[in-house]
Coordinates of C-alpha atoms in Angstrom, one line a residue:
Chain A
M144 CA 0.0 0.0 0.0
G145 CA 2.9 2.3 0.9
T146 CA 4.4 2.1 -2.6
A147 CA 1.0 2.3 -4.3
R148 CA 0.2 5.4 -2.3
E149 CA 3.4 7.0 -3.2
Q150 CA 2.9 6.3 -6.9
R151 CA -0.6 7.6 -6.8
R152 CA 0.5 10.6 -4.9
E153 CA 3.1 11.4 -7.6
E154 CA 0.6 11.0 -10.4
L155 CA -2.0 13.2 -8.7
A156 CA 0.6 15.8 -7.8
A157 CA 1.5 16.1 -11.5
W158 CA -2.2 16.3 -12.4
Y159 CA -2.7 19.1 -9.8
D160 CA 0.3 21.1 -11.0
E161 CA -1.0 20.9 -14.5
H162 CA -4.5 22.0 -13.6
V163 CA -4.0 24.4 -10.7
D164 CA -3.8 27.5 -12.9
G165 CA -7.2 26.7 -14.4
L166 CA -8.7 26.0 -11.0
R167 CA -7.4 29.4 -9.8
R168 CA -9.1 31.0 -12.8
V169 CA -12.3 29.4 -11.9
E170 CA -11.9 30.7 -8.3
A171 CA -11.2 34.2 -9.5
A172 CA -14.2 34.1 -11.8
L173 CA -16.4 33.0 -9.0
R174 CA -15.1 35.7 -6.7
D175 CA -15.8 38.4 -9.3
H176 CA -19.1 37.0 -10.5
L177 CA -20.7 36.1 -7.1
G178 CA -19.1 39.1 -5.4
G179 CA -20.4 41.5 -8.0
A180 CA -23.8 40.0 -7.8
I181 CA -23.9 40.3 -4.0
T182 CA -22.9 43.9 -4.3
A183 CA -25.4 44.6 -7.0
A184 CA -28.1 43.1 -5.0
G185 CA -27.3 45.4 -2.1
L186 CA -26.4 42.6 0.2
D187 CA -23.7 44.8 1.7
D188 CA -23.3 42.9 4.9
A189 CA -22.5 39.6 3.2
R190 CA -18.8 38.7 3.2
L191 CA -17.4 36.5 0.4
E192 CA -14.3 34.3 0.8
T193 CA -13.0 32.0 -1.9
R194 CA -10.3 29.5 -2.1
T195 CA -8.7 26.9 -4.4
K196 CA -7.9 23.6 -2.7
A197 CA -4.3 23.6 -1.7
R198 CA -1.9 21.0 -3.2
E199 CA -1.3 19.1 0.1
S200 CA -4.9 19.2 1.1
F201 CA -5.9 17.7 -2.3
L202 CA -3.2 15.0 -2.1
A203 CA -4.1 14.0 1.4
K204 CA -7.8 13.7 0.5
A205 CA -7.1 12.0 -2.8
T206 CA -4.9 9.3 -1.3
K207 CA -7.3 8.5 1.6
S208 CA -7.6 4.9 2.3
D209 CA -11.0 3.1 2.1
G210 CA -10.0 1.0 5.2
R211 CA -9.9 -2.2 3.1
G212 CA -6.5 -1.8 1.5
G213 CA -7.7 0.4 -1.4
F214 CA -8.4 4.1 -1.9
K215 CA -11.5 5.9 -0.9
Y216 CA -11.7 7.7 -4.3
A217 CA -11.2 5.6 -7.4
D218 CA -10.7 8.8 -9.5
P219 CA -10.3 11.8 -7.2
T220 CA -9.8 14.2 -10.1
S221 CA -13.4 13.6 -11.2
Q222 CA -14.9 12.6 -7.8
L223 CA -13.8 15.5 -5.6
T224 CA -16.1 18.5 -5.7
D225 CA -14.2 20.9 -3.6
F226 CA -11.4 22.1 -5.8
V227 CA -12.9 25.5 -5.8
G228 CA -15.0 26.7 -2.9
A229 CA -16.6 29.8 -1.6
R230 CA -18.1 30.8 1.7
V231 CA -20.6 33.6 2.2
L232 CA -20.8 34.9 5.7
V233 CA -23.9 36.9 6.6
P234 CA -24.7 38.6 9.9
L235 CA -27.6 36.5 11.1
S236 CA -29.3 33.2 10.1
A237 CA -32.2 35.1 8.7
D238 CA -29.9 36.6 6.2
V239 CA -28.9 33.3 4.7
A240 CA -32.1 33.0 2.6
P241 CA -31.5 36.1 0.4
V242 CA -28.0 35.0 -0.5
A243 CA -29.2 31.5 -1.1
R244 CA -31.9 32.8 -3.5
L245 CA -29.3 34.8 -5.3
V246 CA -27.0 31.8 -5.7
Q247 CA -29.9 29.7 -7.0
R248 CA -30.7 32.3 -9.7
L249 CA -27.1 32.8 -10.8
Y250 CA -25.8 29.2 -11.1
L251 CA -26.8 25.7 -12.1
V252 CA -27.4 24.1 -8.8
E253 CA -26.5 20.4 -8.8
E254 CA -27.0 19.8 -5.1
M255 CA -28.3 21.9 -2.2
S256 CA -28.1 20.5 1.3
D257 CA -29.4 22.3 4.3
Q258 CA -27.2 21.0 7.1
R259 CA -29.8 22.1 9.6
A260 CA -32.3 19.7 8.1
D261 CA -29.9 16.8 8.0
Q262 CA -29.5 16.5 11.8
L263 CA -31.8 16.1 14.7
L264 CA -34.0 19.1 14.8
D265 CA -34.1 19.0 18.6
V266 CA -30.3 19.2 19.1
P267 CA -28.3 22.4 18.5
G268 CA -25.2 21.9 16.3
Y269 CA -23.7 22.6 12.9
Q270 CA -25.8 24.8 10.7
S271 CA -24.9 25.8 7.2
L272 CA -26.4 25.8 3.7
H273 CA -24.2 24.0 1.2
F274 CA -24.5 24.3 -2.6
L275 CA -22.7 22.3 -5.3
L276 CA -23.0 24.3 -8.5
R277 CA -21.6 25.1 -11.9
F278 CA -21.4 28.3 -14.0
R279 CA -24.1 28.6 -16.7
P280 CA -22.5 27.9 -20.1
E281 CA -23.2 31.4 -21.3
D282 CA -21.5 32.8 -18.2
R283 CA -18.4 30.6 -18.7
E284 CA -17.9 32.3 -22.1
V285 CA -18.4 35.8 -20.7
L286 CA -16.1 35.1 -17.8
G287 CA -13.3 33.7 -20.0
L288 CA -13.6 30.2 -18.6
A289 CA -14.3 28.4 -22.0
D290 CA -11.0 26.5 -21.7
A291 CA -10.9 26.3 -17.9
P292 CA -11.8 23.0 -16.1
D293 CA -15.5 22.6 -15.9
V294 CA -15.4 21.6 -12.2
P295 CA -18.2 22.0 -9.8
V296 CA -17.9 24.7 -7.2
E297 CA -18.9 24.3 -3.5
V298 CA -20.6 27.3 -1.8
Q299 CA -21.4 27.5 1.8
V300 CA -23.7 30.2 3.2
R301 CA -23.9 30.6 7.0
S302 CA -24.2 33.3 9.6
I303 CA -21.3 34.7 11.6
L304 CA -22.3 32.9 14.7
Q305 CA -22.9 29.6 12.8
H306 CA -19.4 30.0 11.4
A307 CA -17.8 30.8 14.7
W308 CA -19.3 27.7 16.3
A309 CA -18.3 25.5 13.3
A310 CA -14.7 26.8 13.3
L311 CA -14.2 26.5 17.0
Q312 CA -15.8 23.1 17.4
H313 CA -13.8 21.8 14.4
D314 CA -10.6 22.7 16.1
V315 CA -11.6 20.8 19.3
M316 CA -13.2 17.8 17.6
Y317 CA -10.8 17.1 14.7
K318 CA -7.5 18.9 15.1
G319 CA -6.4 17.7 18.5
E320 CA -4.8 14.3 19.1
R321 CA -7.3 13.5 21.9
V322 CA -10.7 12.2 21.3
P323 CA -13.2 14.6 22.8
T324 CA -15.0 13.3 25.9
D325 CA -18.8 13.1 26.1
R326 CA -18.6 16.0 28.5
V327 CA -16.7 18.1 25.9
R328 CA -19.2 17.2 23.2
R329 CA -22.1 18.1 25.5
R330 CA -20.5 21.5 26.2
L331 CA -20.1 22.1 22.5
I332 CA -23.8 21.3 21.9
A333 CA -24.7 23.6 24.7
L334 CA -22.6 26.4 23.1
A335 CA -24.4 25.8 19.8
G336 CA -27.7 26.3 21.6
L337 CA -26.3 29.5 23.3
L338 CA -25.3 30.9 19.9
E339 CA -28.6 30.0 18.3
L340 CA -30.4 31.9 21.1
A341 CA -28.0 34.8 20.6
D342 CA -28.9 34.8 16.9
H343 CA -32.6 34.9 17.6
E344 CA -32.1 37.7 20.2
F345 CA -30.1 39.8 17.7
M346 CA -33.0 39.4 15.2
S347 CA -35.5 40.5 17.9
V348 CA -33.2 43.5 18.6
R349 CA -33.2 44.4 14.9
V350 CA -37.0 44.3 14.7
E351 CA -37.4 46.3 17.9
H352 CA -34.9 48.8 16.5
G353 CA -37.3 49.2 13.5
D354 CA -35.0 47.5 11.1
S355 CA -37.6 45.1 9.8
A356 CA -36.2 45.3 6.3
G357 CA -33.1 43.6 7.6
M358 CA -35.0 40.6 8.7
L359 CA -35.8 38.0 6.1
D360 CA -36.2 40.7 3.5
D361 CA -34.5 40.3 0.2
A362 CA -36.8 42.3 -2.0
H363 CA -33.7 44.2 -3.1
A364 CA -32.2 40.9 -4.2
G365 CA -35.1 40.0 -6.4
G366 CA -37.3 38.2 -4.0
F367 CA -40.5 39.4 -2.5
D368 CA -40.5 40.2 1.2
V369 CA -42.4 38.7 4.1
A370 CA -45.1 41.3 4.0
G371 CA -45.5 40.7 0.3
V372 CA -45.8 37.0 0.7
G373 CA -48.3 37.4 3.5
A374 CA -50.4 39.7 1.3
W375 CA -50.2 37.3 -1.6
A376 CA -51.4 34.4 0.6
E377 CA -54.2 36.5 2.1
E378 CA -55.4 37.4 -1.3
Y379 CA -55.2 33.8 -2.5
V380 CA -57.5 32.5 0.2
G381 CA -59.6 35.7 0.5
D382 CA -58.5 36.6 4.1
E383 CA -58.6 40.1 5.5
A384 CA -55.5 42.2 4.5
G385 CA -52.9 42.3 7.3
S386 CA -54.2 39.2 9.1
E387 CA -51.5 36.8 8.2
P388 CA -49.0 36.1 11.0
A389 CA -45.5 37.1 10.1
A390 CA -44.1 33.8 11.2
W391 CA -46.2 31.9 8.7
A392 CA -45.6 34.3 5.9
A393 CA -41.8 34.0 6.5
A394 CA -42.0 30.2 6.4
L395 CA -44.1 30.4 3.2
R396 CA -41.6 32.8 1.7
G397 CA -38.9 30.2 2.3
V398 CA -41.0 27.6 0.5
L399 CA -41.6 29.9 -2.5
G400 CA -37.9 30.8 -2.7
E401 CA -37.0 27.1 -2.8
L402 CA -39.6 26.6 -5.6
G403 CA -38.1 29.4 -7.5
A404 CA -40.9 32.0 -7.2
T405 CA -39.5 35.5 -6.6
D406 CA -42.6 37.6 -7.1
P407 CA -46.3 37.3 -6.7
G408 CA -46.8 36.5 -10.4
E409 CA -44.4 33.6 -10.3
A410 CA -45.9 32.3 -7.1
T411 CA -49.4 32.3 -8.7
S412 CA -48.2 30.6 -11.8
L413 CA -46.9 27.8 -9.6
L414 CA -50.4 27.1 -8.5
G415 CA -51.6 26.2 -12.0
A416 CA -55.2 25.0 -11.8
W417 CA -55.3 25.7 -8.1
A418 CA -54.7 29.4 -8.7
D419 CA -58.5 30.2 -8.5
R420 CA -59.4 27.8 -5.8
G421 CA -57.9 29.4 -2.7
S422 CA -61.1 30.4 -1.0
E423 CA -62.7 27.0 -1.6
L424 CA -59.7 25.2 -0.3
A425 CA -59.4 27.4 2.8
L426 CA -63.1 26.7 3.6
T427 CA -62.6 22.9 3.3
V428 CA -59.3 22.9 5.3
R429 CA -60.5 25.1 8.1
A430 CA -63.5 22.9 8.7
T431 CA -61.1 20.4 10.4
R432 CA -58.1 22.6 11.0
P433 CA -59.4 26.0 12.2
W434 CA -55.9 27.1 12.8
A435 CA -55.0 26.9 9.1
T436 CA -53.4 30.2 8.1
A437 CA -53.4 31.6 4.6
S438 CA -49.8 30.5 4.2
Y439 CA -50.7 27.0 5.2
V440 CA -53.5 26.8 2.7
A441 CA -51.3 28.2 0.0
D442 CA -48.7 25.6 0.8
L443 CA -51.2 22.9 0.5
A444 CA -52.3 24.2 -2.8
L445 CA -48.7 24.3 -4.0
R446 CA -48.3 20.7 -2.9
E447 CA -51.4 19.7 -4.9
A448 CA -50.4 21.7 -7.9
L449 CA -46.9 20.5 -8.2
G450 CA -47.3 16.9 -7.1
E451 CA -44.0 15.1 -6.7
D452 CA -42.2 18.1 -8.2
Y453 CA -43.0 20.0 -5.0
L454 CA -40.5 18.0 -2.9
T455 CA -38.0 17.6 -5.7
R456 CA -37.8 21.3 -6.3
R457 CA -37.4 22.0 -2.6
G458 CA -34.4 19.6 -2.5
A459 CA -36.1 17.1 -0.2
R460 CA -35.2 13.4 -0.2
Q461 CA -38.1 11.5 -1.7
D462 CA -37.7 8.4 0.5
G463 CA -40.6 8.3 2.9
A464 CA -41.7 11.8 2.1
S465 CA -45.3 12.4 1.3
Chain B
M124 CA -46.1 -9.3 28.0
G125 CA -48.9 -7.5 26.2
E126 CA -49.1 -3.9 25.2
R127 CA -49.7 -1.2 27.8
A128 CA -51.5 2.1 27.5
C129 CA -50.8 5.2 29.4
V130 CA -54.2 6.8 30.2
V131 CA -53.6 10.5 30.5
A132 CA -56.0 12.9 32.3
G133 CA -57.0 16.2 30.9
A134 CA -60.2 17.9 29.8
G135 CA -59.0 18.9 26.4
A136 CA -56.7 16.1 25.5
W137 CA -59.4 13.8 24.0
S138 CA -61.0 16.3 21.7
F139 CA -57.5 17.6 20.8
Y140 CA -56.5 14.0 19.8
L141 CA -59.7 13.5 17.7
A142 CA -59.0 16.8 15.9
T143 CA -55.3 16.4 15.4
G144 CA -54.1 12.8 16.0
A145 CA -51.7 14.1 18.6
W146 CA -51.1 14.9 22.2
V147 CA -49.4 18.1 23.3
G148 CA -48.5 18.8 26.9
Q149 CA -45.9 19.1 29.5
E150 CA -42.3 18.9 28.0
N151 CA -40.3 15.8 28.6
R152 CA -43.4 13.9 29.8
R153 CA -42.8 10.2 30.3
F154 CA -45.5 7.6 29.6
G155 CA -44.2 4.7 31.6
G156 CA -42.9 2.9 28.6
A157 CA -46.4 2.4 27.2
E158 CA -46.9 1.8 23.5
R159 CA -50.3 3.4 23.5
L160 CA -52.1 6.4 24.9
G161 CA -55.6 6.5 26.4
F162 CA -57.6 9.5 27.5
Y163 CA -59.5 10.1 30.8
S164 CA -61.9 13.0 31.2
G165 CA -65.5 13.6 32.2
R166 CA -65.4 10.5 34.5
Q167 CA -64.7 8.1 31.7
I168 CA -61.8 6.5 29.8
H169 CA -62.6 7.2 26.2
G170 CA -62.9 4.5 23.6
A171 CA -59.7 4.7 21.6
L172 CA -56.2 3.6 22.4
P173 CA -54.0 5.1 19.6
R174 CA -50.4 3.9 19.1
I175 CA -47.6 6.2 20.0
R176 CA -45.8 6.8 16.7
H177 CA -43.4 9.7 17.4
V178 CA -42.4 11.7 20.4
V179 CA -40.7 15.1 20.5
G180 CA -39.8 15.6 24.1
S181 CA -39.3 19.3 24.2
V182 CA -40.0 21.9 21.5
P183 CA -40.8 25.6 21.7
L184 CA -44.5 26.4 21.4
T185 CA -44.2 29.4 19.1
P186 CA -45.7 30.4 15.8
E187 CA -42.2 30.3 14.3
E188 CA -41.7 26.7 15.3
A189 CA -45.2 25.7 14.2
A190 CA -44.9 27.4 10.8
G191 CA -41.3 26.3 10.1
R192 CA -42.1 22.6 10.8
T193 CA -45.5 22.6 9.1
L194 CA -44.2 24.1 5.9
G195 CA -41.1 21.9 5.9
T196 CA -40.5 18.9 3.7
D197 CA -40.3 16.2 6.4
P198 CA -43.7 14.6 6.8
V199 CA -43.2 13.8 10.5
Q200 CA -42.0 17.3 11.3
R201 CA -45.0 18.6 9.4
L202 CA -47.3 16.7 11.7
V203 CA -45.5 18.0 14.7
G204 CA -45.8 21.5 13.3
E205 CA -49.5 21.0 12.8
A206 CA -50.0 19.8 16.3
L207 CA -48.1 22.9 17.6
A208 CA -50.3 25.2 15.4
A209 CA -53.4 23.5 16.8
A210 CA -52.2 23.9 20.4
L211 CA -51.5 27.6 19.9
H212 CA -54.9 28.0 18.3
D213 CA -56.4 26.4 21.4
G214 CA -54.7 28.9 23.6
M215 CA -52.0 26.7 25.1
A216 CA -49.3 29.0 26.4
S217 CA -46.3 26.9 27.8
P218 CA -43.0 28.1 26.5
R219 CA -42.0 24.5 25.6
V220 CA -44.1 21.4 25.2
A221 CA -43.8 17.7 24.3
V222 CA -45.6 16.6 21.2
V223 CA -46.7 13.0 20.7
L224 CA -47.9 11.9 17.3
L225 CA -50.5 9.1 17.6
S226 CA -52.3 6.8 15.2
P227 CA -55.4 8.7 14.1
A228 CA -58.8 7.7 15.5
D229 CA -59.9 6.1 12.1
D230 CA -56.5 4.3 11.6
P231 CA -56.5 0.5 11.8
D232 CA -53.6 0.8 14.2
T233 CA -55.8 2.5 16.8
L234 CA -57.5 0.0 19.1
T235 CA -61.1 0.8 20.0
M236 CA -63.2 -0.3 23.0
E237 CA -66.4 0.7 24.8
P238 CA -65.8 3.8 26.9
L239 CA -65.2 2.9 30.6
A240 CA -67.3 4.8 33.0
H241 CA -65.8 5.8 36.4
D242 CA -68.2 5.9 39.4
G243 CA -65.7 6.4 42.2
D244 CA -65.8 9.5 44.5
A245 CA -62.4 10.7 43.4
A246 CA -61.1 11.0 39.9
W247 CA -59.7 7.7 38.5
T248 CA -56.5 9.6 37.8
M249 CA -55.4 13.2 38.1
F250 CA -52.3 12.7 36.0
Q251 CA -51.8 9.4 34.2
R252 CA -52.0 5.6 34.8
V253 CA -50.4 2.8 32.9
V254 CA -52.7 -0.2 32.3
D255 CA -52.5 -3.4 30.3
V256 CA -54.4 -2.9 27.0
D257 CA -56.0 -6.3 27.4
R258 CA -57.4 -5.4 30.9
L259 CA -58.7 -2.1 29.5
R260 CA -60.5 -3.8 26.7
A261 CA -61.9 -6.5 28.9
A262 CA -63.2 -4.1 31.6
S263 CA -66.7 -2.8 31.7
S264 CA -65.9 0.1 34.1
T265 CA -62.9 1.5 35.8
A266 CA -63.8 -0.7 38.8
D267 CA -62.5 -3.7 36.9
L268 CA -59.1 -2.2 36.6
G269 CA -58.3 -2.4 40.3
A270 CA -55.6 -0.2 41.7
G271 CA -53.7 -0.2 38.5

């Protein structure tokens, strides 16, 4: 294995040296393209960091053992997806959504994983939104990447506090020689909960300060804001204007964003044949669920209208979902 | 050993179950290892013993939590969110609650029986009692259940 690893390492090192300039061009294009879009969208508080995978980091990962005498990656040059990466740091967790919507509009998204949803919802811990994406062909031309490697790009979007916790816990969990004790793990989980509460408290402070536009509002980035979504849902079911609870409108706004609707017209077109049946549906649903808000009814209509596509477009796993 | 049901007391729990297929109450509530829930109110044990399908021990009872879970993509969390929304609508006001998802009343997984009347001077239970399901279904009143 030792000789095989050395030989593989040499071959991969040569491959890396040959391609690294192209990878750096992809990184530079990503920095300019995404950075420019963030600025143009007025998301001034978002901070973009990019990097090209370092030679040693690539070689270490590419020669990882599979534990059975072989290598974890049969062809790391095509299997690894993190040659070029970007991280967008935003002030609070509520600010993740506007950036995510921007990313979804700009690039071809091959995968999107909400790390919050992949873990126990009851336990505080790692939170981040991860994208695996590629430039659109027309953008590759414009950005001068026609002859650069067509590698996927990893983009993480997370809040400052989420990032602080992830960085600090990573140092404790993975960089030391000692295996963390249960007590250390427990304290890290408690810290994640503390920071999550701090994040919520900062959002409350924003709202109390009158900065409602900063909370879940990316109208300036092309989406429609919480109030706009609430008004759209109210109109759909025929509810009184201003009656929709903000929490429900905010949740529906997340749904519409994942489905690709960035304005009322797009949201309505998603409803298809259900677009004119909001009042009727609300009446039926509220007979057994009197708590059903306009947003809830609109979400039900979207599920009916889009069928299986509803979950697919939201990036949900299909197994067991209904 | 057969199945056991934890019969919980509470004026609104039975109607809440019928409406939502769930029980929402004190956070981190334990049910004595029972596989099923029963409901005692109005001096009777009601006639359904739903199966406990999913327990969330502690969750904030807030509109944000209800909305976020209900409009999510996970079908189980969606039911949890709906139960929270119903609890909020009913005026429940605890900061945190436990949510127990149960087999619905019309589900084949829910055992049915004749309601058991209670004629004693004091309530049959003020909190909860765990009883063998077979004994519950064979009884004609709470007097047949003994001291539990």
